[in-house]
Coordinates of C-alpha atoms and ligand atoms in Angstrom, one line a residue:
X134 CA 145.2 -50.4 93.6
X135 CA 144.2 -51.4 90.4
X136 CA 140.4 -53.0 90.7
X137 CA 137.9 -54.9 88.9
X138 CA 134.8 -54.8 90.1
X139 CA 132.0 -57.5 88.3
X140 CA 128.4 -56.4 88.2
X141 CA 127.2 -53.8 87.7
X142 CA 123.7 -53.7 90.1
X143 CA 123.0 -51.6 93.1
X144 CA 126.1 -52.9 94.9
X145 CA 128.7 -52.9 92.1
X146 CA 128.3 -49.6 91.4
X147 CA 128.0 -48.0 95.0
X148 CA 131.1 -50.0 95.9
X149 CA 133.3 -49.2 92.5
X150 CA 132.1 -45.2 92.8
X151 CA 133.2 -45.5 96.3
X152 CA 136.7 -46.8 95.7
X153 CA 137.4 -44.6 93.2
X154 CA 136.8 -41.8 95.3
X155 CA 139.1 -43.6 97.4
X156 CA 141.7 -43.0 94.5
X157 CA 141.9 -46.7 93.5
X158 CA 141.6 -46.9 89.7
X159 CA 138.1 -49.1 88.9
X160 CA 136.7 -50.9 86.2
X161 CA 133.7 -52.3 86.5
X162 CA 132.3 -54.9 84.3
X163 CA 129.0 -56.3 83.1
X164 CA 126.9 -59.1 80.5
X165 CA 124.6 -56.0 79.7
X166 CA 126.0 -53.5 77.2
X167 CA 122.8 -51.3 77.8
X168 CA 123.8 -50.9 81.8
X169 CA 127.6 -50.6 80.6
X170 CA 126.5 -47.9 78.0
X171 CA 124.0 -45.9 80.5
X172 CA 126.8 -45.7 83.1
X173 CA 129.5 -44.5 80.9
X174 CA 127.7 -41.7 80.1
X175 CA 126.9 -40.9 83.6
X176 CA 123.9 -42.7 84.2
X177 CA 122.9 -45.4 87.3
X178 CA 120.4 -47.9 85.6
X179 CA 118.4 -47.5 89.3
X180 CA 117.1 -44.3 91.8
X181 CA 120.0 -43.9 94.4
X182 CA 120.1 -40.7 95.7
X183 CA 123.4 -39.0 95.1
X184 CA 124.9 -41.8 93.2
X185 CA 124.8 -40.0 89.9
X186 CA 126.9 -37.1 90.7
X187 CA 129.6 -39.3 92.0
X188 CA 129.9 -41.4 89.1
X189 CA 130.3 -38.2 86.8
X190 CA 132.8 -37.1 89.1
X191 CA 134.4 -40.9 89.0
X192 CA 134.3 -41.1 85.4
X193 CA 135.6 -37.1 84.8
X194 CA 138.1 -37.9 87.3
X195 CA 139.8 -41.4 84.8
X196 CA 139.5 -43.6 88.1
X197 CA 136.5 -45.4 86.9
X198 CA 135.0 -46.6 83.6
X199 CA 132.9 -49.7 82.4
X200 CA 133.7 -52.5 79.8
X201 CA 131.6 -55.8 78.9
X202 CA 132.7 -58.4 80.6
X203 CA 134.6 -60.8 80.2
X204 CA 136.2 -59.3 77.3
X205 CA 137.0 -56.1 78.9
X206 CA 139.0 -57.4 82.0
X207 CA 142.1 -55.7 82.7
X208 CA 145.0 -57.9 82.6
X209 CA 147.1 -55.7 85.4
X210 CA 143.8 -56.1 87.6
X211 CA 145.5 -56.9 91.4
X212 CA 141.8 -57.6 93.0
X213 CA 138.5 -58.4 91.1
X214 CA 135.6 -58.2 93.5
X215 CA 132.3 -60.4 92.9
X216 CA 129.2 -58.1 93.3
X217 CA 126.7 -60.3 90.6
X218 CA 123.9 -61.1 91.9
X219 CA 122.3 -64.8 94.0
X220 CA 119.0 -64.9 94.0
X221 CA 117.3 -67.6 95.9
X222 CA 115.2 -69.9 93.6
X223 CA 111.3 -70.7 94.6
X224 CA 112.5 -73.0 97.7
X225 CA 115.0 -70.6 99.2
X226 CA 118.0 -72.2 97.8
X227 CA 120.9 -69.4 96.3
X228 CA 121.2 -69.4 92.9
X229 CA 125.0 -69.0 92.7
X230 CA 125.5 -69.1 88.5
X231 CA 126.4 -65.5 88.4
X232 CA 129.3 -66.1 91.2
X233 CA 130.6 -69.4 88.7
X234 CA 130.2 -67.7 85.5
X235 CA 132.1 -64.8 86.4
X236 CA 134.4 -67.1 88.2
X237 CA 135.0 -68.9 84.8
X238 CA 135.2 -65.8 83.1
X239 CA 138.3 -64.5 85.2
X240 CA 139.6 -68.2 84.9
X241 CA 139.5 -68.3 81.4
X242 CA 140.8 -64.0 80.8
X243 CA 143.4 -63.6 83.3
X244 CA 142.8 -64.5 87.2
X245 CA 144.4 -61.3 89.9
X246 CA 146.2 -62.7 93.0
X247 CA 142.9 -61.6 95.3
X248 CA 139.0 -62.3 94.7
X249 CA 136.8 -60.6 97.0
X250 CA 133.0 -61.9 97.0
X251 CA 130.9 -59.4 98.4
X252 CA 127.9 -61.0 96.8
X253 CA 125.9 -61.9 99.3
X254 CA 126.7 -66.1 99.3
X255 CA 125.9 -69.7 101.7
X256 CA 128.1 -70.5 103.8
X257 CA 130.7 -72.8 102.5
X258 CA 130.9 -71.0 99.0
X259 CA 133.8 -69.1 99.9
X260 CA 135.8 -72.2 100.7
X261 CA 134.5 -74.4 97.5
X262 CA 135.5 -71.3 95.1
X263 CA 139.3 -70.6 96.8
X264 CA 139.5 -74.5 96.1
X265 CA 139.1 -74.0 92.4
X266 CA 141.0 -70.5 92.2
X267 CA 144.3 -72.5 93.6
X268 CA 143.7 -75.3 91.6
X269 CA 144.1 -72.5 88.6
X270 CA 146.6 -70.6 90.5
X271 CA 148.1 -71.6 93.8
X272 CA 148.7 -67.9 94.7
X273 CA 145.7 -66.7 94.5
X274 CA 143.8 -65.6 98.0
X275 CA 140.2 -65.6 98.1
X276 CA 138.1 -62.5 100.6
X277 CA 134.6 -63.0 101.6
X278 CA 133.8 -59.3 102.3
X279 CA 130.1 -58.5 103.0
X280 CA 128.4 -55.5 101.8
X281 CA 125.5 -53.5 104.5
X282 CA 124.4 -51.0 102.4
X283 CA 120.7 -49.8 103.0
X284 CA 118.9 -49.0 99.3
X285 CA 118.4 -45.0 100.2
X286 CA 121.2 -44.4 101.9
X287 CA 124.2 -46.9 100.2
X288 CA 126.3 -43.9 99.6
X289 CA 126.8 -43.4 103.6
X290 CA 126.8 -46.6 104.5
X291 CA 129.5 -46.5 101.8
X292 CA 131.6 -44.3 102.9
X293 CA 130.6 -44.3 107.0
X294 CA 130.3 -47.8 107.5
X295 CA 129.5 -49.3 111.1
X296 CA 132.7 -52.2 110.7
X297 CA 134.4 -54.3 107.7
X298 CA 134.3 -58.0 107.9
X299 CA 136.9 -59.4 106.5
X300 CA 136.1 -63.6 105.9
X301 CA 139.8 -65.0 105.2
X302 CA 141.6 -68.6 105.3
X303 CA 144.7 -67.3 106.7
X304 CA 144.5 -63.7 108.4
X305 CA 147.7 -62.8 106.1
X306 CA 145.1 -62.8 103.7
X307 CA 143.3 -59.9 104.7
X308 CA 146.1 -57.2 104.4
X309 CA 144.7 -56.5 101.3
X310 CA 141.5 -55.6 102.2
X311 CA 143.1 -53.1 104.5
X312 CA 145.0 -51.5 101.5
X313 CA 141.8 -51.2 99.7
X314 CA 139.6 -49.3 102.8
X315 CA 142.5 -48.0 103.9
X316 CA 140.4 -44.3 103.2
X317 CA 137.6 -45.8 105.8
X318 CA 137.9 -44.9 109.7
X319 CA 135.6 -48.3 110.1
X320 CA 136.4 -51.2 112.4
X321 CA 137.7 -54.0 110.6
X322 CA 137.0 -58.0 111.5
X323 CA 139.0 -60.5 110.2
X324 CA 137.1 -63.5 110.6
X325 CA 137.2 -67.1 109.0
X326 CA 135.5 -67.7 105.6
X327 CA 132.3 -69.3 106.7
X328 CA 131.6 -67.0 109.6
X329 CA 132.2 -64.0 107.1
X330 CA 129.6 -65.4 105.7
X331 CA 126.8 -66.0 108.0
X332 CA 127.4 -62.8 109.5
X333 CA 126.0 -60.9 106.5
X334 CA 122.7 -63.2 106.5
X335 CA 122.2 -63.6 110.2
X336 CA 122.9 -59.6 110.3
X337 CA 120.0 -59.5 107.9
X338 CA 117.9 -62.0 109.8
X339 CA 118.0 -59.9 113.0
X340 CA 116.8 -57.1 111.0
X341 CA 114.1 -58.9 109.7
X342 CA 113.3 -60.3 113.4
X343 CA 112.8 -57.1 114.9
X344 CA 110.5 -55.8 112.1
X345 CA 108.7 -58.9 112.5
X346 CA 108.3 -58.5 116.2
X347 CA 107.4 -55.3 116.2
X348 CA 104.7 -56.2 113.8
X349 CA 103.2 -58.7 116.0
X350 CA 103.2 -56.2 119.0
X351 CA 101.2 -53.6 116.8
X352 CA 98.9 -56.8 116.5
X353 CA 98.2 -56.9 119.8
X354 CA 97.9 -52.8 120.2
X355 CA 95.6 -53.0 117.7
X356 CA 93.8 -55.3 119.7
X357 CA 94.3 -53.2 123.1
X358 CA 93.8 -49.7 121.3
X359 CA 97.6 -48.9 122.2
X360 CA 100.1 -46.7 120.3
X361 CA 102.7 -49.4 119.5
X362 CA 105.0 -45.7 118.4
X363 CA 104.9 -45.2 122.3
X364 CA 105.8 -48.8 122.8
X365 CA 108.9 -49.1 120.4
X366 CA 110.3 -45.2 122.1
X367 CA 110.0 -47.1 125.1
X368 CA 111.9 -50.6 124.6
X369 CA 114.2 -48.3 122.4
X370 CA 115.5 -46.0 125.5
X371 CA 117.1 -49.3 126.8
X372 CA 120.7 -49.0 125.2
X373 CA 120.5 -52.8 124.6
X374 CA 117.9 -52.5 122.9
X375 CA 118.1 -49.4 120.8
X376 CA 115.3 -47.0 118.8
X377 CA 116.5 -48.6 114.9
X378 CA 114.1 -51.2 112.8
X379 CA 111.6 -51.3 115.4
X380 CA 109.0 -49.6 113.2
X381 CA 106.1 -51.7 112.8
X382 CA 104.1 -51.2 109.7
X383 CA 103.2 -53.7 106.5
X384 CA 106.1 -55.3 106.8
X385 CA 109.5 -55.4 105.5
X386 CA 110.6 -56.3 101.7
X387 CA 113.1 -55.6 99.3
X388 CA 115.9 -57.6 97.8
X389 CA 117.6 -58.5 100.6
X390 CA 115.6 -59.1 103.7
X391 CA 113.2 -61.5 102.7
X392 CA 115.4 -63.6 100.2
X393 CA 118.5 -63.8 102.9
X394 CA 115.9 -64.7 105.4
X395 CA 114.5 -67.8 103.4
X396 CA 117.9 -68.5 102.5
X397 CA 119.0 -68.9 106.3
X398 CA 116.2 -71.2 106.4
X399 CA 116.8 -72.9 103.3
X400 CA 120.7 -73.8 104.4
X401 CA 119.0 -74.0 108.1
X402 CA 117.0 -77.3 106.5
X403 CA 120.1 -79.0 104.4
X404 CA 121.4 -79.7 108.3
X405 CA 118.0 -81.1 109.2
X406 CA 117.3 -77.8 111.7
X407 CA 113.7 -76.3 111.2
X408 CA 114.3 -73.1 112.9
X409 CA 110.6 -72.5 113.9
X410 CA 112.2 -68.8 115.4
X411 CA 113.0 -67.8 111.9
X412 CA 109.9 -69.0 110.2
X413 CA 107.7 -67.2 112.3
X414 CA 109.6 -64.5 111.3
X415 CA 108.5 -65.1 107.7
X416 CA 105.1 -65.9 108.3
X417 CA 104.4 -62.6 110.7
X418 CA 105.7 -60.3 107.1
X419 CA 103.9 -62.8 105.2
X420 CA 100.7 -62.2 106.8
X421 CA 101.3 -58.4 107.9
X422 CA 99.6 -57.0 104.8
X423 CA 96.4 -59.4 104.9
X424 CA 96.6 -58.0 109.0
X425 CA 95.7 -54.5 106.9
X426 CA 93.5 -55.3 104.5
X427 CA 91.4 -56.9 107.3
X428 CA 91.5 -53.5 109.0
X429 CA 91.2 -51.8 105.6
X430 CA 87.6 -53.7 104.9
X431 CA 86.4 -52.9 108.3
X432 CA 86.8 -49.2 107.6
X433 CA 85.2 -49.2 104.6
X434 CA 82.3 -52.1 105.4
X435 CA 83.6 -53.8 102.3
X436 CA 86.0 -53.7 99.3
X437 CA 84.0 -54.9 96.5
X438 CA 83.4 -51.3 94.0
X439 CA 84.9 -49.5 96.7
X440 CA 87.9 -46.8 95.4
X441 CA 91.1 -46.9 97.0
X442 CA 93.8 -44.0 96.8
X443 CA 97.1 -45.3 97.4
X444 CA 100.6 -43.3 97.9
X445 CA 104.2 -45.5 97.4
X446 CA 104.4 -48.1 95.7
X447 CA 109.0 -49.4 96.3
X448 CA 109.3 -51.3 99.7
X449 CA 110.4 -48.3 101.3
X450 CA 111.1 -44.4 100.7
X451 CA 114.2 -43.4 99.2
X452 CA 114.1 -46.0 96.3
X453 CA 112.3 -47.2 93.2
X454 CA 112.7 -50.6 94.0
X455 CA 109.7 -52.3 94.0
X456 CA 111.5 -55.7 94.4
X457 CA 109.5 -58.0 97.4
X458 CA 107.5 -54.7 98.1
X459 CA 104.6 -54.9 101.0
X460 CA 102.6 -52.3 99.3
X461 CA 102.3 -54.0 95.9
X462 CA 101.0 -57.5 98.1
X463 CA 98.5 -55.1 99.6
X464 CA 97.3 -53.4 96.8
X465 CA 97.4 -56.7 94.6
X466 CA 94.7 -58.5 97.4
X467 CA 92.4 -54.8 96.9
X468 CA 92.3 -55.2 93.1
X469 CA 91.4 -59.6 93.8
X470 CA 88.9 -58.0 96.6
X471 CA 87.2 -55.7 94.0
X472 CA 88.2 -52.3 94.9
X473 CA 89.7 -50.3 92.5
X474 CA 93.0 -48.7 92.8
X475 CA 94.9 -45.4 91.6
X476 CA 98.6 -45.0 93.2
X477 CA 101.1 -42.5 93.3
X478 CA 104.7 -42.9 93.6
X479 CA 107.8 -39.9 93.9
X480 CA 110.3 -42.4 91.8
X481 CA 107.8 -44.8 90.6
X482 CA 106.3 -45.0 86.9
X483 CA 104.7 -47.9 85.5
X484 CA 106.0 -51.6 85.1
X485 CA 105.3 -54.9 84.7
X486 CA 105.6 -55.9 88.0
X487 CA 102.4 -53.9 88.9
X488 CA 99.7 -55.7 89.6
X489 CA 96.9 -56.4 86.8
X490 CA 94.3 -53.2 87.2
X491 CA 96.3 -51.0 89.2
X492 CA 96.3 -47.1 87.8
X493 CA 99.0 -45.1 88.2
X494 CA 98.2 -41.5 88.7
X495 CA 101.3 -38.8 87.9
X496 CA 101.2 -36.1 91.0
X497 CA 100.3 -36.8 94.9
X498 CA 96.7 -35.2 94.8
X499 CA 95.3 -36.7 91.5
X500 CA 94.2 -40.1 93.0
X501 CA 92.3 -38.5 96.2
X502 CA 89.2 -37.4 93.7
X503 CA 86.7 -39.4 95.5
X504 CA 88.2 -41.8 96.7
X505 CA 86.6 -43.6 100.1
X506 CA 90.1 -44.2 101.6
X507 CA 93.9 -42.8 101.5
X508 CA 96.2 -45.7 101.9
X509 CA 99.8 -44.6 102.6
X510 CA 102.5 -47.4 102.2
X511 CA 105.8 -46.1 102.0
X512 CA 107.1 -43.2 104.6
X513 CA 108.3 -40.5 102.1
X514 CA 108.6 -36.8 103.3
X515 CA 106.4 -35.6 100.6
X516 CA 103.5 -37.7 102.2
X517 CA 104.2 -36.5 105.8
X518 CA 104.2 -33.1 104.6
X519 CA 100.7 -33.6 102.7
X520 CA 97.9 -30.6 102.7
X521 CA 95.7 -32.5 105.1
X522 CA 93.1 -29.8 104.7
X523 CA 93.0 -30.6 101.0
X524 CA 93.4 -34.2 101.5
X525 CA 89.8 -33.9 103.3
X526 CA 88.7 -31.7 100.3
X527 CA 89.1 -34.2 97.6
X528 CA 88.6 -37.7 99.3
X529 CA 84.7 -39.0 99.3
X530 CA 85.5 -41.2 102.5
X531 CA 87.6 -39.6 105.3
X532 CA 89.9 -42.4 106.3
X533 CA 93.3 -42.1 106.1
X534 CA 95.3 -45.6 106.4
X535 CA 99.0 -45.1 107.4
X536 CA 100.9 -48.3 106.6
X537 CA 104.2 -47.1 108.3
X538 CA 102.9 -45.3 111.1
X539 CA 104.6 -42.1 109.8
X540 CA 102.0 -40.0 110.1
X541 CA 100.7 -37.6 113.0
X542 CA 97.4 -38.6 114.0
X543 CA 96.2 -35.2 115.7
X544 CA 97.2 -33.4 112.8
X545 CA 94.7 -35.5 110.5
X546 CA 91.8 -35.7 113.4
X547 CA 92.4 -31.6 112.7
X548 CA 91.3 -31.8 109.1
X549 CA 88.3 -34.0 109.9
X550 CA 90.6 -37.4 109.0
X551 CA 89.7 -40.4 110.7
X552 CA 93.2 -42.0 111.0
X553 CA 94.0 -45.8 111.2
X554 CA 97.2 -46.7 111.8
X555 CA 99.1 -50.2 112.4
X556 CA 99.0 -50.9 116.4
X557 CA 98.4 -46.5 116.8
X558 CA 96.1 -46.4 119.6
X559 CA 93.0 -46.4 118.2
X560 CA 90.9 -50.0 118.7
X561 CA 89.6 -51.7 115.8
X562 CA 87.3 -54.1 115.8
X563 CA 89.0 -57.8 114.9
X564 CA 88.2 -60.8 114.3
X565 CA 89.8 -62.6 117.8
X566 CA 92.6 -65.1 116.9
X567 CA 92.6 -64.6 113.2
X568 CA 96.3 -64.8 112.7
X569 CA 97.0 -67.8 114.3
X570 CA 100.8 -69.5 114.6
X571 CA 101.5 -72.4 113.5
X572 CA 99.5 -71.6 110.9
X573 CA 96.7 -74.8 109.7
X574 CA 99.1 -76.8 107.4
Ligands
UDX798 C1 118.9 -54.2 104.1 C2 119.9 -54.1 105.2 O1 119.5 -53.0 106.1 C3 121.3 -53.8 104.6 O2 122.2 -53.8 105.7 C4 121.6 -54.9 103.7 O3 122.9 -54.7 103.1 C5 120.6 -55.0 102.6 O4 119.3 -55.2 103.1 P1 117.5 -52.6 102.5 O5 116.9 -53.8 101.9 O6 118.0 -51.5 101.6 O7 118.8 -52.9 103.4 O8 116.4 -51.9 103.4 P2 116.2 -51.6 104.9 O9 116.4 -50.2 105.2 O10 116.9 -52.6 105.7 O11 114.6 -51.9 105.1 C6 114.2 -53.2 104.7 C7 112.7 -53.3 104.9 O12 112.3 -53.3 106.2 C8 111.9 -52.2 104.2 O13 110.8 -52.7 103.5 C9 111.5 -51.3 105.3 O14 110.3 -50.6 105.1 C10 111.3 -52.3 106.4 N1 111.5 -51.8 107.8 C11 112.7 -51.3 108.2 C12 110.3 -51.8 108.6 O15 109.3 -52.2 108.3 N2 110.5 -51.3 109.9 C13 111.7 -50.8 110.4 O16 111.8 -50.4 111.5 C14 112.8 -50.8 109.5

């Protein structure tokens, strides 16, 4: 098939680089010649493991290229898929004016028979925007197709993914979709428009739900001196249950969990429900990293001059996205606390989005030198692999924090570490009831 994909973000790209492996001849389009010019040399704009190597092969292959859109849309286009982006604005609410300006900009350079939006979008948009398209042209069918792919690991869920939803108004819609994935052994669901929809953000929801709760149980194990590790394996073994996103740690972030959370919420409140559930959600992540710090100034009897080494700074390994990152939070309230902070990050370098007094040190070891505490926020296999022994040698203090309880605690108590998890087993002195819900409005 002949496709247009529009944006060209973290999405766009994994999904056009896909197809066109697929055989399906892809142009993907973008506002921003610098990202257009960086990928048509080979380039992704963003860390995605893998992802450069199957662009060059894309690109060396004539099934995918880049243009400026709108002027580079292809008139023989069959299918133009939406992947801009909808963030949510400071109440919650999705900012769709990516989705209508590239709407207009196909209305106004040539509109194929199918539009896909795999942006992520409220429900109801899918139904508004098919509205306009047959107003322009009655023949044109509009797909809401979600996208799950994982920062770290978009390329499988890419090309391995668990099912396709397919959000139609008529199921003859959908045989389209099925021409495009026809190269994917993936269970398909053809669903209606809306429910398309609210699958992707309640999928995301869940997600964010079981973080959440298992954050609160590593609460109370921190409380009780359990392993909350022992207690996840456990709850995990039950197949309804299952072992995934029940990692408790500083909490979850990204671009994706937290803003389709609040946006779930947000269209949750336009039909006059509160869902309390799904706000306590929000307030456990919101609160998780002040949970750490508290545990953080216990160990250390006190931030103020104190000298923190950090390692990972993106919301999780196996990314440079720092976007709604935990470890940033934490390391923001450590700098407002008066310790001082040096961090080291595989993918990261410096950025604006850093907070104000952060140092950024260039190799794993160099912020250790005296340092009175190891923080470690992100679960990257360079950091579970450290030299423990010289870990020991170069910090002044000998506490080790482990933010994502990735980290072996024997092995540290070997190299004279004193280790302090999230909910690991080891009881810390708390205040009692200091994260209380409802919190005091
Ligand atoms: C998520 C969804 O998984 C994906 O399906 C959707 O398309 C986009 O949003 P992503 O944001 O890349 O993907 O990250 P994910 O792997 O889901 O992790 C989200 C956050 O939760 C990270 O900060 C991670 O550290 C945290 N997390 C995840 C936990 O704290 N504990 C867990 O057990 C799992």
């Amino acid at each position: 098939m002949r496709v247009e994909v529009i944006g060209a973000g973290f999405v766009g790209v994994v999904t056009a680089v896909t197809l066109a492996r697929f055989g399906h001849r892809v142009t993907v389009l973008d506002v921003d010649d610098r990202k257009i010019g960086k990928l048509s040399g080979g380039t992704a704009p963003f860390y995605e493991p893998g992802l450069d190597s199957l662009l060059r092969e894309a690109l060396a292959s004539g099934c995918l290229d880049f243009r400026l859109f709108p002027a580079g849309l292809a008139k023989e286009a069959q299918l133009a898929m939406l992947c801009v982006g909808t963030p949510n604005d400071a109440r919650g609410r999705t900012d769709l004016a990516q989705v209508d300006s590239a709407v207009a900009g196909l209305l106004a350079h040539g509109l194929p028979e199918t539009i896909v939006i795999k942006s992520t979008v409220p429900v109801g948009t899918g139904r508004r925007l098919a509205k306009q398209l047959n107003d322009a042209r009655p023949a044109c069918r509009l797909v809401v197709n979600p996208e799950f792919l994982r920062e770290g690991s978009a390329l499988h869920d890419a090309l391995h993914p668990d099912r396709i939803i397919v959000g139609v108004a008529e199921p003859a819609q959908a045989s389209c979709l099925l021409e495009l994935y026809r190269e994917l052994e993936a269970p398909v669901l053809v669903t209606g428009l809306e429910e398309a929809e609210l699958i992707k953000y309640a999928s995301n929801a869940f997600l964010a739900t079981r973080v959440s709760f298992i954050n609160v149980l590593s609460r109370l194990c921190d409380h009780w001196g359990l392993d909350v590790n022992v207690v996840a394996r456990g709850m995990g073994m039950d197949h309804r249950i299952g072992g995934q996103f029940l990692q408790a740690g500083i909490g979850f972030g990204g671009s994706c969990l937290p803003k389709d959370l609040d946006g779930l919420i947000s269209q949750a409140a336009a039909c006059g429900e509160n869902v309390n559930l799904l706000r306590a959600v929000r307030w456990v992540n919101e609160t998780q990293p002040a949970w750490v710090m508290e545990k953080i100034e216990r160990a250390l009897g006190g931030l103020q001059g104190k000298r923190v080494a950090a390692w990972g700074l993106s919301f999780k390994a196996g990314t440079d996205d720092r976007r709604g990152s935990p470890a940033l939070e934490l390391l923001g309230r450590l700098l407002e606390a008066g310790a001082s902070v040096i961090a080291y990050d595989p993918t990261a370098t410096g950025g604006p989005e850093l907070p104000p007094g952060l140092q950024m040190a260039g190799s794993l070891y160099e912020p250790l030198s005296q340092a009175d505490l190891l923080l470690v926020l992100t679960e990257w296999q360079e950091f579970q692999e450290a030299d423990w022994d010289r870990v020991k040698s170069l910090l002044k203090g000998n506490v080790v924090l482990d933010g994502r309880n990735c980290l072996d605690p024997d092995r540290l108590a070997t190299a004279g570490l004193t280790y302090l998890g999230v909910g690991r087993g080891r009881p810390v002195e708390l205040r009692k009831g200091c994260f209380v819900w409802p919190p005091a409005s």
